[in-house]
mmCIF file of C-alpha atoms in Angstrom:
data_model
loop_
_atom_site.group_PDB
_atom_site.id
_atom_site.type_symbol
_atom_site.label_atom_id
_atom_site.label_comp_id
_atom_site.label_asym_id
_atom_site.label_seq_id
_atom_site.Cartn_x
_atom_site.Cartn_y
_atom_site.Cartn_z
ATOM 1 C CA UNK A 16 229.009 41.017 115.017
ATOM 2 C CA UNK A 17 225.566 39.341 113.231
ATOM 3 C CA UNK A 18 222.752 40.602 114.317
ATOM 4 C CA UNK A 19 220.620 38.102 116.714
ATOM 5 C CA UNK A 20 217.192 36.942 115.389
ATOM 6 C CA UNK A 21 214.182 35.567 117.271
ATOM 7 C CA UNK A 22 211.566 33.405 115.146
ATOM 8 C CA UNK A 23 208.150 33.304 118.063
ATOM 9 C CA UNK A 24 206.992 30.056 116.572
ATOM 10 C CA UNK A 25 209.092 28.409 114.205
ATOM 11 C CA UNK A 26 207.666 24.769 114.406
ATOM 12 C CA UNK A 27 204.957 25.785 112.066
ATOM 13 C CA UNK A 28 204.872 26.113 108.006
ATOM 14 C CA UNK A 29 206.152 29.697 107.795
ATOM 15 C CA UNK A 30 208.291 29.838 110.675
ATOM 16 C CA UNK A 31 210.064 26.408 109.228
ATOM 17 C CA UNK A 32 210.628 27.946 105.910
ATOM 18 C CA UNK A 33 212.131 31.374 107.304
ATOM 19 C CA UNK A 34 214.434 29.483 109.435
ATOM 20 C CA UNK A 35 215.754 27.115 106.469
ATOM 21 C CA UNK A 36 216.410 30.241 104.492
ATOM 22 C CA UNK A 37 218.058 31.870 107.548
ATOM 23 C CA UNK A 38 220.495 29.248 108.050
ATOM 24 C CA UNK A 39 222.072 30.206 104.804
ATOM 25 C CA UNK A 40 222.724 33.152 106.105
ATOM 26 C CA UNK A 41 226.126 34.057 108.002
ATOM 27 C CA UNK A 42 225.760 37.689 108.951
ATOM 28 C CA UNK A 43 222.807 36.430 111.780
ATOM 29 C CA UNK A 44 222.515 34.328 114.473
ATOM 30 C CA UNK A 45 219.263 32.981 115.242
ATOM 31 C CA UNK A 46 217.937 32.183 118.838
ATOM 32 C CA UNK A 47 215.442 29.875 119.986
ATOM 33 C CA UNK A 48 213.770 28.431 122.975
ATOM 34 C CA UNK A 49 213.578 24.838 124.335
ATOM 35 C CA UNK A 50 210.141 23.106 123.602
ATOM 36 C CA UNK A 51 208.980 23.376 126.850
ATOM 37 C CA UNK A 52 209.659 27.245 127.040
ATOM 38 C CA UNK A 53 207.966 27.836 123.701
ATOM 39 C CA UNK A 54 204.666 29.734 124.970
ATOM 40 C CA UNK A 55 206.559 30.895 128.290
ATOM 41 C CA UNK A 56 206.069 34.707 128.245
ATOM 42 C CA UNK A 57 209.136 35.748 130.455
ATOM 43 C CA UNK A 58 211.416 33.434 128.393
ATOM 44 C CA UNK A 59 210.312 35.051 125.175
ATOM 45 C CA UNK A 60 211.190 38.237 126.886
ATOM 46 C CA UNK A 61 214.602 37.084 127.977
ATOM 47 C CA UNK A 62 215.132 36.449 124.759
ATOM 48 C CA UNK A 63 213.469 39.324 123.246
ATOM 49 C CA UNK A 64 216.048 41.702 124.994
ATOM 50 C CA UNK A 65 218.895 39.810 123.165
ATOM 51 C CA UNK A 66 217.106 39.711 119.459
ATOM 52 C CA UNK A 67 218.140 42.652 117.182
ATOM 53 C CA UNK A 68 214.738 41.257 115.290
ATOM 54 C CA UNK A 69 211.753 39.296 116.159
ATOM 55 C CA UNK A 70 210.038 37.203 113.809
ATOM 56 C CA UNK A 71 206.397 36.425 114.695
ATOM 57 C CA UNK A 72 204.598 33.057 113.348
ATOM 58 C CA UNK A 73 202.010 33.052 115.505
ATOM 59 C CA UNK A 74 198.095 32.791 115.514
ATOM 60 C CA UNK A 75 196.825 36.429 115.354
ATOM 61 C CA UNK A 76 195.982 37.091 119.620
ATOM 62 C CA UNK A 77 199.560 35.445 120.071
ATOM 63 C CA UNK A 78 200.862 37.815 118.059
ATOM 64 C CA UNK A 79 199.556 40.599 120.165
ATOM 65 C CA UNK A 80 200.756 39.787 123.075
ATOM 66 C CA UNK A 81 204.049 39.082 121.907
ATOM 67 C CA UNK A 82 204.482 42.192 120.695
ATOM 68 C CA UNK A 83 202.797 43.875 124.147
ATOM 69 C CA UNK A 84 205.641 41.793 125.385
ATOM 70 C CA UNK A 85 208.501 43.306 123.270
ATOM 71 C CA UNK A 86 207.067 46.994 123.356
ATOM 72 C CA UNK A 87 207.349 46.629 127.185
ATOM 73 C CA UNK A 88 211.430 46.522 126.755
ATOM 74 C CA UNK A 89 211.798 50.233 126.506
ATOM 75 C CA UNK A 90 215.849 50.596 124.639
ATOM 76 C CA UNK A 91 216.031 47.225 124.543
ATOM 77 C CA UNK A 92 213.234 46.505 122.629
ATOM 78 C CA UNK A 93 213.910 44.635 119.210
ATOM 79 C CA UNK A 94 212.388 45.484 116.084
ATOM 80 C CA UNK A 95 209.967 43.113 115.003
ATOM 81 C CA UNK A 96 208.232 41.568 111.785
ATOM 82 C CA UNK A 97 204.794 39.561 112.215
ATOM 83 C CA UNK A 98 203.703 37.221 109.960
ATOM 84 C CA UNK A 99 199.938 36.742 111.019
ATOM 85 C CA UNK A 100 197.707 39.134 110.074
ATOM 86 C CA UNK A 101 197.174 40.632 113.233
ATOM 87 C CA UNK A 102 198.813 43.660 112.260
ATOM 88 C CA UNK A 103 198.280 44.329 108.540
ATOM 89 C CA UNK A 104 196.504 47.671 108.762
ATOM 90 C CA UNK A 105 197.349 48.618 112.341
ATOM 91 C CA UNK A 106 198.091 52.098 112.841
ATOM 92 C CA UNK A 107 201.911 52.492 112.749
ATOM 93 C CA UNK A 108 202.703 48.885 110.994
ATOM 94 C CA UNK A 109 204.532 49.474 107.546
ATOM 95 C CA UNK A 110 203.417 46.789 105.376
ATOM 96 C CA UNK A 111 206.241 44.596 103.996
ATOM 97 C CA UNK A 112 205.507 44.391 100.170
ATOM 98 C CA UNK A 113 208.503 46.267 99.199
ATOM 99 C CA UNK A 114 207.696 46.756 95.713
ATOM 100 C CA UNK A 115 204.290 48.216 96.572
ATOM 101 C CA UNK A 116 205.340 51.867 95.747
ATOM 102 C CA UNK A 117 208.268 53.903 95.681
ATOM 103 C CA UNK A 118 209.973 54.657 98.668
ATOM 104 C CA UNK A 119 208.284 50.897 100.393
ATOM 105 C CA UNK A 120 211.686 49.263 100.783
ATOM 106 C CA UNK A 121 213.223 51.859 102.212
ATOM 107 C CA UNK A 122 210.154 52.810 104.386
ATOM 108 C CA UNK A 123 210.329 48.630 105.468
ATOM 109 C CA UNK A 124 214.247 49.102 106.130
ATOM 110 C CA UNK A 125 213.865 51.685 108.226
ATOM 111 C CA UNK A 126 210.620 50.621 110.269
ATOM 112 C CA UNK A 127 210.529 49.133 113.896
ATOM 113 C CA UNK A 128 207.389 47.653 113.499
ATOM 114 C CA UNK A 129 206.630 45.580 109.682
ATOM 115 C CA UNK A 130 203.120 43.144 108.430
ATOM 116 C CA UNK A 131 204.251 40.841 106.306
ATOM 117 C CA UNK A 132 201.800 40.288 103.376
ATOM 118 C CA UNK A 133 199.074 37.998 103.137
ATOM 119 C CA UNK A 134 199.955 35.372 100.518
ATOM 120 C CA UNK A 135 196.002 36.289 98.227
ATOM 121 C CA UNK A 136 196.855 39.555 98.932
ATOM 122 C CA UNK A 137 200.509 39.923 97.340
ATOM 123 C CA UNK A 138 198.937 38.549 94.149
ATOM 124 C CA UNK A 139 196.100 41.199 94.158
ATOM 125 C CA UNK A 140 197.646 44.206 95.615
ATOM 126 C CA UNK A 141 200.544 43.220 93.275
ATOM 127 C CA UNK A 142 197.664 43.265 89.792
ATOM 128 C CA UNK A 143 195.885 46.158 90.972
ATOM 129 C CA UNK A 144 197.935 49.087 92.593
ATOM 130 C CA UNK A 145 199.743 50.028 89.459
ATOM 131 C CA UNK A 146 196.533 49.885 87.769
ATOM 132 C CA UNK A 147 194.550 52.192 90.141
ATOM 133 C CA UNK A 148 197.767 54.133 90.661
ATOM 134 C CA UNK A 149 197.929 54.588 86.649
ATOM 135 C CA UNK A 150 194.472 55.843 87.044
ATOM 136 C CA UNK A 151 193.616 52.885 84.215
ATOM 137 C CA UNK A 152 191.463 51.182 87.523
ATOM 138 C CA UNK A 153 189.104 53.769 88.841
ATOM 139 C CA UNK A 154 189.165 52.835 93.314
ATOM 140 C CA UNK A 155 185.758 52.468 93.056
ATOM 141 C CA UNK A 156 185.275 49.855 90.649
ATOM 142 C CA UNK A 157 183.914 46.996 91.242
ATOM 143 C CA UNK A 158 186.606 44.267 91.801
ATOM 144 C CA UNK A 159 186.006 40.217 92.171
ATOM 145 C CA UNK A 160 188.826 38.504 92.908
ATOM 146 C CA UNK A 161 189.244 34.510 92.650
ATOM 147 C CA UNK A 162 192.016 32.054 93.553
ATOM 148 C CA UNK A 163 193.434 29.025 94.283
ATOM 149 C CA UNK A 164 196.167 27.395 96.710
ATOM 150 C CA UNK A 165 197.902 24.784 97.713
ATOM 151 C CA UNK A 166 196.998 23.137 101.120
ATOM 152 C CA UNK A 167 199.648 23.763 102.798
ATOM 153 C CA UNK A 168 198.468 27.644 103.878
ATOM 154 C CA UNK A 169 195.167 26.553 105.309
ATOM 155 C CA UNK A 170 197.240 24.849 108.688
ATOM 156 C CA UNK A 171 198.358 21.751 110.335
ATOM 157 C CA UNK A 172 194.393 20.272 110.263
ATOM 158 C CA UNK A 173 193.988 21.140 106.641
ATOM 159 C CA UNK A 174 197.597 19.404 105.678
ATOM 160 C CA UNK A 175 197.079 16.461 107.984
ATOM 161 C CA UNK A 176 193.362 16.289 105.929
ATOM 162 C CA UNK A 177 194.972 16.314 102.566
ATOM 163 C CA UNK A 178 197.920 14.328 103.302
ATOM 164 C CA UNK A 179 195.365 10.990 104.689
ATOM 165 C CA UNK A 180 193.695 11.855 101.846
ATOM 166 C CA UNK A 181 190.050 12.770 103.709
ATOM 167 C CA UNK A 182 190.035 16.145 101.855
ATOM 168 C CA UNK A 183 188.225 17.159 98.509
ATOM 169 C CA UNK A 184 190.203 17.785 95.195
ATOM 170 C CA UNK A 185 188.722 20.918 95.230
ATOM 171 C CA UNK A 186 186.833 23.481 97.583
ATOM 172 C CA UNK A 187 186.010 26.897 97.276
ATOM 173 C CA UNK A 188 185.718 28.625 100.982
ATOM 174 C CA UNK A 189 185.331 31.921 102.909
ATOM 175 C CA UNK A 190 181.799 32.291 101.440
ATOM 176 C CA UNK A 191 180.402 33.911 103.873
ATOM 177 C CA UNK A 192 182.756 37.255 102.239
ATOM 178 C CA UNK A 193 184.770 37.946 105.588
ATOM 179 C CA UNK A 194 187.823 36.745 104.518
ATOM 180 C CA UNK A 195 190.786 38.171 106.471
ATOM 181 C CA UNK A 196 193.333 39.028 103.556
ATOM 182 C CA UNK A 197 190.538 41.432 102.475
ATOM 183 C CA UNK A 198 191.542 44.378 104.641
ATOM 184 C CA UNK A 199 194.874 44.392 103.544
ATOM 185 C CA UNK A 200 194.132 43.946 99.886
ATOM 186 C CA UNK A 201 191.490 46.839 99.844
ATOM 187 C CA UNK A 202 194.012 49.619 101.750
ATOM 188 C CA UNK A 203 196.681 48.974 99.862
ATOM 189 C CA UNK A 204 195.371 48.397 96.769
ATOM 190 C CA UNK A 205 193.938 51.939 97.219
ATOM 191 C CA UNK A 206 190.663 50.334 96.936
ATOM 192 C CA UNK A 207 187.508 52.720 97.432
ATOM 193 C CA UNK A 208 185.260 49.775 97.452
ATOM 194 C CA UNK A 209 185.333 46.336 99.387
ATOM 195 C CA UNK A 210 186.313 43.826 97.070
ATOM 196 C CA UNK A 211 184.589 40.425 96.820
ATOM 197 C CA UNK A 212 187.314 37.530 97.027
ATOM 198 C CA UNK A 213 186.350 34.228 96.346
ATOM 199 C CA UNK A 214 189.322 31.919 97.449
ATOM 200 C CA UNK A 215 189.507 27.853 96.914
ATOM 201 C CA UNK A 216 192.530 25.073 97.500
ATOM 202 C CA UNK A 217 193.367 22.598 95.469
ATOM 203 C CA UNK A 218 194.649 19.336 96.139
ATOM 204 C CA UNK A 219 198.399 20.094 95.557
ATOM 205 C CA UNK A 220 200.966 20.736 98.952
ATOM 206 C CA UNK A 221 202.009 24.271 97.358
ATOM 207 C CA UNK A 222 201.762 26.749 94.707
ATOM 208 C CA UNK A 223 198.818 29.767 94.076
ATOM 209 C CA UNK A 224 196.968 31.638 91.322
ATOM 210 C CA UNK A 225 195.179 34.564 92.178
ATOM 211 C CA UNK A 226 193.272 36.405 89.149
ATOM 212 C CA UNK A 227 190.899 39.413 88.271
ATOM 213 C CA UNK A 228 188.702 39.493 85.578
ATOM 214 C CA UNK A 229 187.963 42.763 83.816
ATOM 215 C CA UNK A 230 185.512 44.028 81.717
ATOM 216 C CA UNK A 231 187.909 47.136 79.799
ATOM 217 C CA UNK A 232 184.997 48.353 78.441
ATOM 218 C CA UNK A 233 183.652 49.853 81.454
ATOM 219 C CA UNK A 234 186.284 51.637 82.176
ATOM 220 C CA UNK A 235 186.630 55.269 81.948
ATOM 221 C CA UNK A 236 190.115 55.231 79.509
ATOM 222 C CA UNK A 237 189.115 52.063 77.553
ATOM 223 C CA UNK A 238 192.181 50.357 77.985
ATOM 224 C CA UNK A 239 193.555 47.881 75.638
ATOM 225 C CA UNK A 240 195.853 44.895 77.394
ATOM 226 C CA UNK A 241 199.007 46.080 76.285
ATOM 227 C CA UNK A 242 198.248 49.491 78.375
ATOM 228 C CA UNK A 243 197.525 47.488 81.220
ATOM 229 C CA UNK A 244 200.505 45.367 80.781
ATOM 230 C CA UNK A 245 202.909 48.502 80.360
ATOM 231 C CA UNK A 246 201.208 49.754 83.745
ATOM 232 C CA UNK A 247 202.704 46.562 85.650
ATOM 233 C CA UNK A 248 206.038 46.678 83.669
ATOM 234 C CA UNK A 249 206.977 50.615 84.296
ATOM 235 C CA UNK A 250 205.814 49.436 88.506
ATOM 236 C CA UNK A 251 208.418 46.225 88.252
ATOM 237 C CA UNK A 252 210.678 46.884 86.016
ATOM 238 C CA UNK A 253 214.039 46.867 88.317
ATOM 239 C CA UNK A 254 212.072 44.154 91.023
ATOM 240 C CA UNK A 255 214.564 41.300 91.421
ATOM 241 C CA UNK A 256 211.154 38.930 92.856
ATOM 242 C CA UNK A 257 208.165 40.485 90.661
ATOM 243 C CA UNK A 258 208.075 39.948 86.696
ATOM 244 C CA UNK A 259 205.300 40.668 84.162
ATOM 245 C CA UNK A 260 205.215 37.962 81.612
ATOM 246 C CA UNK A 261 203.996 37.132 78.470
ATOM 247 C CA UNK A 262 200.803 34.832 78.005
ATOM 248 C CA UNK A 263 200.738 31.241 76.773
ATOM 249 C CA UNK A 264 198.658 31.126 73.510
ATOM 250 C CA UNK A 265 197.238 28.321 74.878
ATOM 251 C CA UNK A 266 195.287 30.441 77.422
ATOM 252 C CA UNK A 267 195.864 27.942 79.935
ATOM 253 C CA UNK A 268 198.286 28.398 83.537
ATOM 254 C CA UNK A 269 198.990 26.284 86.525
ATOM 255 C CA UNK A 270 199.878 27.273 89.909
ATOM 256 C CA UNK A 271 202.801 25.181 90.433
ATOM 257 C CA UNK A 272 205.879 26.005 88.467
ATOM 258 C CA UNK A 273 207.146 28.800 90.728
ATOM 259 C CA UNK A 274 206.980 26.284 93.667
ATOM 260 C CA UNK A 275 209.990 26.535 95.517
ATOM 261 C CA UNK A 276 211.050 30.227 94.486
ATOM 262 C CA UNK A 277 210.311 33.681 95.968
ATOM 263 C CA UNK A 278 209.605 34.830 92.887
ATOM 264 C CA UNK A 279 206.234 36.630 92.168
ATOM 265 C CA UNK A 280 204.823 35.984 88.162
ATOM 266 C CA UNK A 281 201.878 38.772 86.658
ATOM 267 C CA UNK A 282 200.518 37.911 83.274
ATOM 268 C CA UNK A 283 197.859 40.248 81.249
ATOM 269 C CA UNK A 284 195.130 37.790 79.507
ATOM 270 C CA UNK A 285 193.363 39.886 77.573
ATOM 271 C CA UNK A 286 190.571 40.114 74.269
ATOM 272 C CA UNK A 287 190.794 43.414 72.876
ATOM 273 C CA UNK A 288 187.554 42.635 70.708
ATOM 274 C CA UNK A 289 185.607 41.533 73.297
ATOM 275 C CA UNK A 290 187.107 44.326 75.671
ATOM 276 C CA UNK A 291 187.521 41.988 78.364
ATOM 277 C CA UNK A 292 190.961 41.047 80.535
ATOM 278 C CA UNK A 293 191.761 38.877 83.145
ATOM 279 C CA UNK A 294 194.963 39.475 85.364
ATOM 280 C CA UNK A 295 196.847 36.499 86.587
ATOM 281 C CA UNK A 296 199.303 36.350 89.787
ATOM 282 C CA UNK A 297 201.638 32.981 90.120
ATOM 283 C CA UNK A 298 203.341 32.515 93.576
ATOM 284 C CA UNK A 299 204.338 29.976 96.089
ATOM 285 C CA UNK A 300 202.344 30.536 98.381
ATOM 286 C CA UNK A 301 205.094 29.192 100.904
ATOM 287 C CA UNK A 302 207.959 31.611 99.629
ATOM 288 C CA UNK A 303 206.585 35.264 98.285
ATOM 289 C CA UNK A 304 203.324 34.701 99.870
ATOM 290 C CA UNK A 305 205.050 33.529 102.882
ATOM 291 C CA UNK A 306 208.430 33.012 103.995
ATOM 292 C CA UNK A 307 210.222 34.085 101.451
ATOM 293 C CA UNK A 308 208.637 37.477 101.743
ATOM 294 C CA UNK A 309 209.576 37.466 105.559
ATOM 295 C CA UNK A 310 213.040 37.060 104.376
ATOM 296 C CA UNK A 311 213.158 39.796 101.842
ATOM 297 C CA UNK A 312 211.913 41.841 104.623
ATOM 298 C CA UNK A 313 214.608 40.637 107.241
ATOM 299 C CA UNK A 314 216.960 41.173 104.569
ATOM 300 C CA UNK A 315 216.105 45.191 104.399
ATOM 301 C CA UNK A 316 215.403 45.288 107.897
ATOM 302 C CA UNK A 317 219.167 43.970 108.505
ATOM 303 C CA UNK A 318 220.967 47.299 106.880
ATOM 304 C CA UNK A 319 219.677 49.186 109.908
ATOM 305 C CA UNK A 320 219.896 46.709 112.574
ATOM 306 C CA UNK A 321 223.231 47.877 113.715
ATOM 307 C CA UNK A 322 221.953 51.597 113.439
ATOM 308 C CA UNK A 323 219.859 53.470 115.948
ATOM 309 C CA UNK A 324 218.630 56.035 113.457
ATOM 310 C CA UNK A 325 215.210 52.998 111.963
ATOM 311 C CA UNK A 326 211.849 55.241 112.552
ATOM 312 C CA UNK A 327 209.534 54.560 115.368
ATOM 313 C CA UNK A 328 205.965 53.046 116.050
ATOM 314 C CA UNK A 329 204.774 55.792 113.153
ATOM 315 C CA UNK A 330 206.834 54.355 110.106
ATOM 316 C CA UNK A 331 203.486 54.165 108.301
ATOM 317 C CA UNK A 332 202.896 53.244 104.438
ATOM 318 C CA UNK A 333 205.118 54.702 102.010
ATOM 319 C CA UNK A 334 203.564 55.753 98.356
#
């Protein structure tokens, strides 16, 4: 029997993309509500008591109360996975970067409640938690973060803006340092100190670069690059998404080549002599910072969505 899945906004950018993947799929059925019924709250729980899983791609206080709405079901409520960031460091959310630590997938598997990742903070948490885990990153260091994306993340005004052409080339934004992937990219990058993140989009529909400079020779162990590259190879080594490359000699990379993938690209630039690094993240911002990551998730959440025995409200962070 597949197991039924509800997608709680799927005429936006995310939702769109999780349901094209979905459809691939044969072991699910996915429901869905007539326009008119879309922001109806007792026809999204109607349907919520026939969904094995709820997807959420909804603006952050829609979110909540969708998930007030599903937690009100008692035994029939269905597991659920949010997209918006509502829920990224909630008490009792496990946080759906399954390659975060040992232990993540399964913890994700097993949850009833999983945050899907911000797409900034896959890149970062992705760089730095095998770093500070390798103790090569002290948590209190002080971290600046930059990157770029392509327009299609920053919502339907933002597209519409680029696509009529009445949007810059470039802009940097969230200046005033309250940037909402922050949270997420200081917990579970084990951070001890608030980052500063200094995001920007480019005039290109998808595609993302999200990089950290270093200065190695501040650091308590000295590292060289190859010790921070080893650090990121031992953490995804068997990942079927996340692969450390090797650097152009050129010293030049764009954000666009893993457009269309789910696949998640780290690269070490680094000058020994000068005892300075910068780490480099390529995504789609659209598929591992976005959908694609929702389906990875769905796809672990599926081997328990038959089973009784997935953890409650306190799954919690694994690692």
């Amino acid at each position: 029997m597949p197991a039924k899945i509800f997608i709680d906004g799927d005429a936006g950018t995310t939702g769109l993309g999780i349901r094209a993947r979905l459809n691939l799929l044969t072991e699910i059925e996915l429901l869905s509500l007539p326009q008119k019924l879309r922001k109806d709250p007792g026809a999204k729980k109607v349907l919520m008591e026939q969904a094995d899983i709820v997807v959420l791609c909804l603006p952050d206080d829609a979110a909540r109360e969708a998930v007030a709405i599903a937690s009100s079901l008692g035994e029939s409520a269905p597991r659920v996975l949010d997209a918006s960031t509502a829920h990224r460091v909630a008490k009792g959310w496990t946080y759906g970067f399954p390659e975060l630590a040992r232990g993540q997938a399964k913890a994700i598997a097993k949850a009833r409640f999983v945050a899907n990742p911000g797409c900034y903070a896959t890149g970062a948490i992705a760089l730095l938690r095998p770093l500070v885990d390798a103790g090569l990153l002290p948590a209190d260091y002080p971290i600046s973060i930059h990157a770029v994306s392509g327009y299609s993340g920053g919502g339907k005004t933002m597209i519409a803006d680029y696509e009529r052409g009445a949007a810059p080339a470039f802009e940097a934004y969230a200046l005033g340092l309250e940037h909402k992937h922050v949270p997420e990219i200081e917990r579970y990058a084990r951070l001890a100190r608030r980052p500063i993140f200094a995001p920007s989009v480019g005039n290109f529909a998808n595609g993302m670069l999200v990089w950290v400079p270093l200065f190695l020779a501040d650091l308590p162990l000295k590292p060289k690059g190859a010790d921070l590259e080893a650090a990121l190879n031992a953490r995804y080594e068997t990942s079927a998404f996340v692969k450390v490359m090797p650097v152009d000699a050129s010293g030049k990379i764009e954000p666009q080549s893993l457009n269309g993938t789910d696949e998640l690209e780290l690269r070490v630039f680094a000058n020994d002599s000068r005892g300075q690094a910068i780490l480099v993240a390529k995504l789609d911002n659209l598929g591992k910072g976005a959908s694609g990551a929702a389906v990875q998730n769905l796809r672990l959440m599926l081997q328990y969505v038959q089973q009784p025995a997935y953890t409650a409200i306190g799954a919690g962070i694994a690692g």
